[in-house]
GROMACS .gro file of C-alpha atoms in nm:
model
  348
    1UNK     CA    1  -0.116  -1.136  -2.237
    2UNK     CA    2  -0.218  -1.134  -1.903
    3UNK     CA    3  -0.085  -1.425  -1.629
    4UNK     CA    4  -0.289  -1.481  -1.346
    5UNK     CA    5  -0.310  -1.777  -1.068
    6UNK     CA    6  -0.493  -2.134  -1.038
    7UNK     CA    7  -0.733  -2.068  -0.832
    8UNK     CA    8  -0.798  -1.784  -0.591
    9UNK     CA    9  -0.550  -1.576  -0.363
   10UNK     CA   10  -0.845  -1.527  -0.097
   11UNK     CA   11  -0.825  -1.911  -0.068
   12UNK     CA   12  -0.482  -1.943   0.050
   13UNK     CA   13  -0.483  -2.181   0.326
   14UNK     CA   14  -0.212  -2.144   0.647
   15UNK     CA   15   0.162  -2.217   0.574
   16UNK     CA   16   0.099  -2.186   0.176
   17UNK     CA   17   0.387  -1.955   0.042
   18UNK     CA   18   0.109  -1.829  -0.260
   19UNK     CA   19   0.131  -1.938  -0.628
   20UNK     CA   20   0.398  -1.629  -0.769
   21UNK     CA   21   0.662  -1.672  -0.600
   22UNK     CA   22   0.694  -1.719  -0.240
   23UNK     CA   23   0.938  -1.918  -0.040
   24UNK     CA   24   1.028  -2.000  -0.441
   25UNK     CA   25   1.123  -1.657  -0.523
   26UNK     CA   26   1.454  -1.691  -0.264
   27UNK     CA   27   1.461  -1.576   0.132
   28UNK     CA   28   1.677  -1.518   0.388
   29UNK     CA   29   1.686  -1.432   0.748
   30UNK     CA   30   1.801  -1.076   0.702
   31UNK     CA   31   1.534  -1.028   0.467
   32UNK     CA   32   1.219  -1.225   0.655
   33UNK     CA   33   1.317  -0.983   0.993
   34UNK     CA   34   1.384  -0.691   0.769
   35UNK     CA   35   0.978  -0.769   0.630
   36UNK     CA   36   0.796  -0.844   0.947
   37UNK     CA   37   0.924  -0.581   1.118
   38UNK     CA   38   0.826  -0.327   0.823
   39UNK     CA   39   0.521  -0.502   0.817
   40UNK     CA   40   0.476  -0.469   1.178
   41UNK     CA   41   0.531  -0.114   1.174
   42UNK     CA   42   0.310  -0.070   0.989
   43UNK     CA   43  -0.004  -0.254   1.191
   44UNK     CA   44   0.085  -0.087   1.555
   45UNK     CA   45   0.116   0.230   1.376
   46UNK     CA   46  -0.213   0.190   1.214
   47UNK     CA   47  -0.368   0.086   1.544
   48UNK     CA   48  -0.263   0.377   1.721
   49UNK     CA   49  -0.423   0.624   1.466
   50UNK     CA   50  -0.743   0.460   1.478
   51UNK     CA   51  -0.737   0.520   1.854
   52UNK     CA   52  -0.615   0.899   1.793
   53UNK     CA   53  -0.871   0.920   1.592
   54UNK     CA   54  -1.156   0.761   1.909
   55UNK     CA   55  -0.960   0.998   2.092
   56UNK     CA   56  -1.079   1.308   1.866
   57UNK     CA   57  -0.733   1.368   1.809
   58UNK     CA   58  -0.689   1.294   1.454
   59UNK     CA   59  -0.962   1.534   1.207
   60UNK     CA   60  -1.182   1.407   0.865
   61UNK     CA   61  -1.087   1.127   0.720
   62UNK     CA   62  -0.901   0.795   0.830
   63UNK     CA   63  -0.863   0.511   0.604
   64UNK     CA   64  -0.628   0.261   0.774
   65UNK     CA   65  -0.466  -0.059   0.612
   66UNK     CA   66  -0.474  -0.302   0.846
   67UNK     CA   67  -0.414  -0.656   0.683
   68UNK     CA   68  -0.252  -0.476   0.392
   69UNK     CA   69   0.102  -0.410   0.488
   70UNK     CA   70   0.251  -0.690   0.252
   71UNK     CA   71   0.209  -0.468  -0.049
   72UNK     CA   72   0.335  -0.182   0.017
   73UNK     CA   73   0.704  -0.394   0.197
   74UNK     CA   74   0.720  -0.623  -0.073
   75UNK     CA   75   0.668  -0.355  -0.344
   76UNK     CA   76   0.924  -0.133  -0.144
   77UNK     CA   77   1.227  -0.410  -0.128
   78UNK     CA   78   1.238  -0.377  -0.503
   79UNK     CA   79   1.232  -0.034  -0.598
   80UNK     CA   80   1.522   0.158  -0.693
   81UNK     CA   81   1.625   0.537  -0.574
   82UNK     CA   82   1.467   0.737  -0.789
   83UNK     CA   83   1.129   0.586  -0.828
   84UNK     CA   84   0.828   0.708  -0.731
   85UNK     CA   85   0.501   0.602  -0.513
   86UNK     CA   86   0.154   0.743  -0.543
   87UNK     CA   87  -0.128   0.640  -0.430
   88UNK     CA   88  -0.473   0.699  -0.318
   89UNK     CA   89  -0.576   0.834   0.048
   90UNK     CA   90  -0.518   0.422   0.248
   91UNK     CA   91  -0.127   0.587   0.287
   92UNK     CA   92  -0.007   0.550   0.592
   93UNK     CA   93   0.140   0.217   0.523
   94UNK     CA   94   0.296   0.351   0.213
   95UNK     CA   95   0.436   0.614   0.375
   96UNK     CA   96   0.608   0.431   0.649
   97UNK     CA   97   0.734   0.118   0.405
   98UNK     CA   98   0.914   0.421   0.172
   99UNK     CA   99   1.068   0.510   0.476
  100UNK     CA  100   0.923   0.832   0.633
  101UNK     CA  101   0.963   0.916   1.000
  102UNK     CA  102   0.664   0.764   1.165
  103UNK     CA  103   0.698   1.066   1.394
  104UNK     CA  104   0.621   1.266   1.079
  105UNK     CA  105   0.381   1.116   0.969
  106UNK     CA  106   0.157   1.101   1.309
  107UNK     CA  107   0.235   1.466   1.331
  108UNK     CA  108   0.063   1.518   1.014
  109UNK     CA  109  -0.231   1.289   1.048
  110UNK     CA  110  -0.319   1.489   1.367
  111UNK     CA  111  -0.210   1.827   1.167
  112UNK     CA  112   0.073   1.953   1.368
  113UNK     CA  113   0.368   2.182   1.209
  114UNK     CA  114   0.602   1.881   1.296
  115UNK     CA  115   0.394   1.713   1.049
  116UNK     CA  116   0.553   1.584   0.743
  117UNK     CA  117   0.322   1.810   0.540
  118UNK     CA  118   0.369   2.083   0.787
  119UNK     CA  119  -0.047   1.935   0.892
  120UNK     CA  120  -0.160   2.069   0.597
  121UNK     CA  121  -0.221   1.727   0.420
  122UNK     CA  122  -0.376   1.520   0.763
  123UNK     CA  123  -0.479   1.184   0.682
  124UNK     CA  124  -0.527   1.150   0.323
  125UNK     CA  125  -0.312   1.390   0.117
  126UNK     CA  126   0.061   1.324   0.272
  127UNK     CA  127   0.387   1.408   0.027
  128UNK     CA  128   0.756   1.368   0.105
  129UNK     CA  129   0.967   1.402  -0.230
  130UNK     CA  130   1.273   1.337  -0.061
  131UNK     CA  131   1.158   0.963   0.008
  132UNK     CA  132   1.021   0.934  -0.336
  133UNK     CA  133   0.628   0.931  -0.287
  134UNK     CA  134   0.409   1.175  -0.434
  135UNK     CA  135   0.095   1.173  -0.218
  136UNK     CA  136  -0.177   1.020  -0.073
  137UNK     CA  137  -0.479   1.168  -0.299
  138UNK     CA  138  -0.817   1.210  -0.185
  139UNK     CA  139  -0.992   1.200  -0.536
  140UNK     CA  140  -1.117   0.850  -0.664
  141UNK     CA  141  -0.848   0.686  -0.924
  142UNK     CA  142  -0.651   1.063  -0.986
  143UNK     CA  143  -0.295   0.887  -0.868
  144UNK     CA  144  -0.325   0.615  -1.197
  145UNK     CA  145  -0.380   1.004  -1.429
  146UNK     CA  146  -0.116   1.156  -1.177
  147UNK     CA  147   0.135   0.855  -1.174
  148UNK     CA  148   0.158   0.788  -1.578
  149UNK     CA  149   0.246   1.167  -1.574
  150UNK     CA  150   0.535   1.070  -1.344
  151UNK     CA  151   0.620   0.778  -1.559
  152UNK     CA  152   0.647   1.030  -1.881
  153UNK     CA  153   0.820   1.191  -1.729
  154UNK     CA  154   1.053   0.931  -1.621
  155UNK     CA  155   1.062   0.836  -2.012
  156UNK     CA  156   1.154   1.207  -2.153
  157UNK     CA  157   1.409   1.204  -1.921
  158UNK     CA  158   1.507   0.885  -2.019
  159UNK     CA  159   1.627   0.875  -1.651
  160UNK     CA  160   1.560   0.468  -1.594
  161UNK     CA  161   1.287   0.474  -1.354
  162UNK     CA  162   0.975   0.316  -1.228
  163UNK     CA  163   0.637   0.497  -1.111
  164UNK     CA  164   0.426   0.266  -0.912
  165UNK     CA  165   0.049   0.372  -0.882
  166UNK     CA  166  -0.140   0.259  -0.676
  167UNK     CA  167  -0.535   0.194  -0.614
  168UNK     CA  168  -0.818   0.001  -0.550
  169UNK     CA  169  -1.045  -0.216  -0.677
  170UNK     CA  170  -1.321   0.060  -0.652
  171UNK     CA  171  -1.125   0.276  -0.870
  172UNK     CA  172  -1.064   0.054  -1.152
  173UNK     CA  173  -1.424   0.089  -1.274
  174UNK     CA  174  -1.262   0.459  -1.301
  175UNK     CA  175  -1.322   0.646  -1.696
  176UNK     CA  176  -0.917   0.776  -1.616
  177UNK     CA  177  -0.780   0.453  -1.514
  178UNK     CA  178  -0.830   0.359  -1.900
  179UNK     CA  179  -0.739   0.629  -2.048
  180UNK     CA  180  -0.405   0.662  -1.865
  181UNK     CA  181  -0.458   0.251  -1.941
  182UNK     CA  182  -0.436   0.350  -2.319
  183UNK     CA  183  -0.188   0.610  -2.361
  184UNK     CA  184   0.111   0.419  -2.082
  185UNK     CA  185   0.105   0.128  -2.332
  186UNK     CA  186   0.103   0.358  -2.657
  187UNK     CA  187   0.413   0.557  -2.550
  188UNK     CA  188   0.525   0.247  -2.370
  189UNK     CA  189   0.566   0.408  -2.016
  190UNK     CA  190   0.762   0.260  -1.678
  191UNK     CA  191   0.497   0.238  -1.456
  192UNK     CA  192   0.341   0.002  -1.276
  193UNK     CA  193  -0.064   0.033  -1.188
  194UNK     CA  194  -0.061  -0.175  -0.886
  195UNK     CA  195  -0.447  -0.273  -0.792
  196UNK     CA  196  -0.532  -0.303  -0.410
  197UNK     CA  197  -0.791  -0.535  -0.460
  198UNK     CA  198  -0.953  -0.591  -0.057
  199UNK     CA  199  -1.241  -0.691  -0.212
  200UNK     CA  200  -1.467  -0.464  -0.079
  201UNK     CA  201  -1.403  -0.124  -0.243
  202UNK     CA  202  -1.611   0.148  -0.020
  203UNK     CA  203  -1.851  -0.132   0.076
  204UNK     CA  204  -2.003  -0.299  -0.270
  205UNK     CA  205  -1.835  -0.645  -0.261
  206UNK     CA  206  -1.645  -0.623  -0.651
  207UNK     CA  207  -1.924  -0.915  -0.753
  208UNK     CA  208  -2.184  -0.658  -0.705
  209UNK     CA  209  -2.008  -0.387  -0.818
  210UNK     CA  210  -1.766  -0.547  -1.165
  211UNK     CA  211  -1.838  -0.732  -1.453
  212UNK     CA  212  -1.519  -0.833  -1.462
  213UNK     CA  213  -1.370  -0.921  -1.092
  214UNK     CA  214  -1.034  -1.046  -1.225
  215UNK     CA  215  -0.939  -0.709  -1.204
  216UNK     CA  216  -0.555  -0.792  -1.395
  217UNK     CA  217  -0.740  -0.877  -1.678
  218UNK     CA  218  -0.822  -0.478  -1.760
  219UNK     CA  219  -0.535  -0.405  -1.965
  220UNK     CA  220  -0.574  -0.708  -2.235
  221UNK     CA  221  -0.768  -0.428  -2.484
  222UNK     CA  222  -0.453  -0.212  -2.447
  223UNK     CA  223  -0.237  -0.515  -2.513
  224UNK     CA  224  -0.105  -0.421  -2.126
  225UNK     CA  225   0.041  -0.794  -1.933
  226UNK     CA  226  -0.068  -0.851  -1.642
  227UNK     CA  227  -0.129  -1.081  -1.325
  228UNK     CA  228  -0.254  -1.163  -1.025
  229UNK     CA  229  -0.089  -1.224  -0.671
  230UNK     CA  230  -0.134  -1.325  -0.360
  231UNK     CA  231  -0.140  -0.957  -0.179
  232UNK     CA  232  -0.117  -1.158   0.191
  233UNK     CA  233   0.220  -1.267   0.107
  234UNK     CA  234   0.519  -1.001   0.144
  235UNK     CA  235   0.729  -1.307  -0.081
  236UNK     CA  236   0.511  -1.360  -0.350
  237UNK     CA  237   0.464  -0.960  -0.389
  238UNK     CA  238   0.797  -0.852  -0.414
  239UNK     CA  239   0.875  -1.135  -0.645
  240UNK     CA  240   0.596  -1.005  -0.839
  241UNK     CA  241   0.696  -0.656  -0.830
  242UNK     CA  242   1.046  -0.786  -0.863
  243UNK     CA  243   0.915  -0.928  -1.274
  244UNK     CA  244   0.688  -0.599  -1.346
  245UNK     CA  245   0.942  -0.361  -1.294
  246UNK     CA  246   1.167  -0.521  -1.456
  247UNK     CA  247   0.890  -0.539  -1.738
  248UNK     CA  248   0.830  -0.210  -1.731
  249UNK     CA  249   1.219  -0.048  -1.696
  250UNK     CA  250   1.363  -0.251  -1.963
  251UNK     CA  251   1.164  -0.024  -2.206
  252UNK     CA  252   0.857  -0.278  -2.269
  253UNK     CA  253   0.573  -0.051  -2.134
  254UNK     CA  254   0.385  -0.068  -1.843
  255UNK     CA  255   0.219  -0.351  -1.629
  256UNK     CA  256  -0.030  -0.469  -1.431
  257UNK     CA  257  -0.054  -0.602  -1.075
  258UNK     CA  258  -0.342  -0.743  -0.911
  259UNK     CA  259  -0.273  -0.789  -0.527
  260UNK     CA  260  -0.572  -0.989  -0.391
  261UNK     CA  261  -0.578  -0.895  -0.038
  262UNK     CA  262  -0.807  -0.783   0.247
  263UNK     CA  263  -0.885  -0.546   0.462
  264UNK     CA  264  -0.989  -0.559   0.821
  265UNK     CA  265  -1.146  -0.218   0.979
  266UNK     CA  266  -1.394  -0.064   0.762
  267UNK     CA  267  -1.326   0.139   0.467
  268UNK     CA  268  -1.264   0.411   0.693
  269UNK     CA  269  -1.329   0.493   1.099
  270UNK     CA  270  -1.665   0.576   0.986
  271UNK     CA  271  -1.753   0.279   0.881
  272UNK     CA  272  -1.937   0.006   1.013
  273UNK     CA  273  -1.865  -0.272   0.781
  274UNK     CA  274  -2.220  -0.459   0.836
  275UNK     CA  275  -2.200  -0.512   0.452
  276UNK     CA  276  -1.964  -0.820   0.575
  277UNK     CA  277  -1.981  -1.063   0.882
  278UNK     CA  278  -1.749  -1.106   1.173
  279UNK     CA  279  -1.706  -1.448   1.087
  280UNK     CA  280  -1.571  -1.348   0.723
  281UNK     CA  281  -1.308  -1.115   0.904
  282UNK     CA  282  -1.219  -1.346   1.196
  283UNK     CA  283  -1.133  -1.604   0.850
  284UNK     CA  284  -0.904  -1.424   0.721
  285UNK     CA  285  -0.749  -1.325   1.006
  286UNK     CA  286  -0.709  -1.688   1.119
  287UNK     CA  287  -0.618  -1.839   0.778
  288UNK     CA  288  -0.455  -1.587   0.577
  289UNK     CA  289  -0.280  -1.247   0.804
  290UNK     CA  290   0.035  -1.151   0.631
  291UNK     CA  291   0.195  -1.099   0.998
  292UNK     CA  292   0.142  -1.454   1.124
  293UNK     CA  293   0.238  -1.611   0.793
  294UNK     CA  294   0.586  -1.424   0.796
  295UNK     CA  295   0.619  -1.534   1.169
  296UNK     CA  296   0.555  -1.897   1.085
  297UNK     CA  297   0.828  -1.922   0.826
  298UNK     CA  298   1.080  -1.766   1.036
  299UNK     CA  299   0.996  -1.986   1.347
  300UNK     CA  300   0.990  -2.325   1.104
  301UNK     CA  301   1.342  -2.221   0.943
  302UNK     CA  302   1.468  -2.166   1.335
  303UNK     CA  303   1.538  -1.772   1.218
  304UNK     CA  304   1.418  -1.639   1.523
  305UNK     CA  305   1.163  -1.721   1.844
  306UNK     CA  306   0.892  -1.598   1.998
  307UNK     CA  307   1.138  -1.415   2.260
  308UNK     CA  308   1.305  -1.260   1.958
  309UNK     CA  309   0.997  -1.126   1.833
  310UNK     CA  310   0.848  -1.023   2.135
  311UNK     CA  311   1.143  -0.787   2.133
  312UNK     CA  312   1.073  -0.657   1.762
  313UNK     CA  313   0.749  -0.638   1.858
  314UNK     CA  314   0.802  -0.434   2.200
  315UNK     CA  315   1.081  -0.207   1.965
  316UNK     CA  316   0.807  -0.117   1.730
  317UNK     CA  317   0.559  -0.063   2.031
  318UNK     CA  318   0.852   0.184   2.158
  319UNK     CA  319   0.868   0.407   1.855
  320UNK     CA  320   0.493   0.391   1.757
  321UNK     CA  321   0.405   0.512   2.145
  322UNK     CA  322   0.698   0.813   2.105
  323UNK     CA  323   0.574   0.953   1.795
  324UNK     CA  324   0.211   0.921   1.940
  325UNK     CA  325   0.351   1.212   2.197
  326UNK     CA  326   0.547   1.343   1.941
  327UNK     CA  327   0.236   1.436   1.784
  328UNK     CA  328   0.018   1.477   2.079
  329UNK     CA  329   0.315   1.789   2.230
  330UNK     CA  330   0.371   1.899   1.868
  331UNK     CA  331   0.225   2.253   1.815
  332UNK     CA  332  -0.058   2.372   1.548
  333UNK     CA  333   0.066   2.502   1.273
  334UNK     CA  334   0.089   2.910   1.228
  335UNK     CA  335  -0.219   3.067   1.061
  336UNK     CA  336   0.012   3.205   0.882
  337UNK     CA  337   0.153   2.893   0.698
  338UNK     CA  338  -0.229   2.892   0.452
  339UNK     CA  339  -0.102   3.110   0.257
  340UNK     CA  340   0.261   2.897   0.203
  341UNK     CA  341   0.315   2.635  -0.043
  342UNK     CA  342   0.027   2.715  -0.273
  343UNK     CA  343   0.181   2.801  -0.627
  344UNK     CA  344   0.581   2.688  -0.662
  345UNK     CA  345   0.807   3.062  -0.675
  346UNK     CA  346   0.969   3.052  -0.959
  347UNK     CA  347   1.348   3.057  -0.966
  348UNK     CA  348   1.521   3.426  -0.995
   0.00000   0.00000   0.00000
């Protein structure tokens, strides 16, 4: 029941649009420009987040999404209002893709009252039901069980919505993932499991950590179909996500998408990433970068020139700079906020 690419997505050459979808799945100028801007927003936001962390303005852990932008943007493109997103602690890119205000996200990173969770969630635990974003979660693999619960609620309510539960290659070996798979297929729950396989988990290569490295096959014993996707190609991601969502929404149960991707930074800001070479990272940046790939498509089709793309970049940088300034100048939460949002108050 599983479908995989021929060859590894890691080896995609420059200008290749990917096997699963890509240009063949249809494109237009406005769509590509929108994807370009959204991915660039995540890239610039994360770069500035790294700077603020280095300045001591972001405390605790901070996991950047640089290199993986095509996944959040591509999946978001096919979601319908009310479909839920839930992910792990590498979550800033997902928040922005869901439409959360960059100012509120940045303020949350710095623990300020103007943050989306009033400064109490920080980098790893933001939440916005208004954006259908059900959190970043710090416990490895926990979001898979919670996302399965969201899908169960969707089925119970017969609301036609799909839950998208993201997790990484490291979490793919967690036992609760397979308990969730079993229940999801047994009850035909409307959920898409998106595995963001960035090859290194917390610092161990997938070849050293997993006996089966083709993670889209992990659902076979539960009869869950899956496929491997070039997660560095936003069009391939969009097309695969559309197929998976249709499968889940039509009552056929869960679907697994393994997004072959790559993070340019370490696991977190405190990780020097000495388990891989600088040459390896540079090669991926040179040949597979999702933003560069989309830029080439835009220029090749005559839909944007260097000046137009620089103008988009300038606009995005301004928005990110404004977000950073908002975060820097926002007040810290009042001490009384420690006692709010602890329990759900029952309706009177």
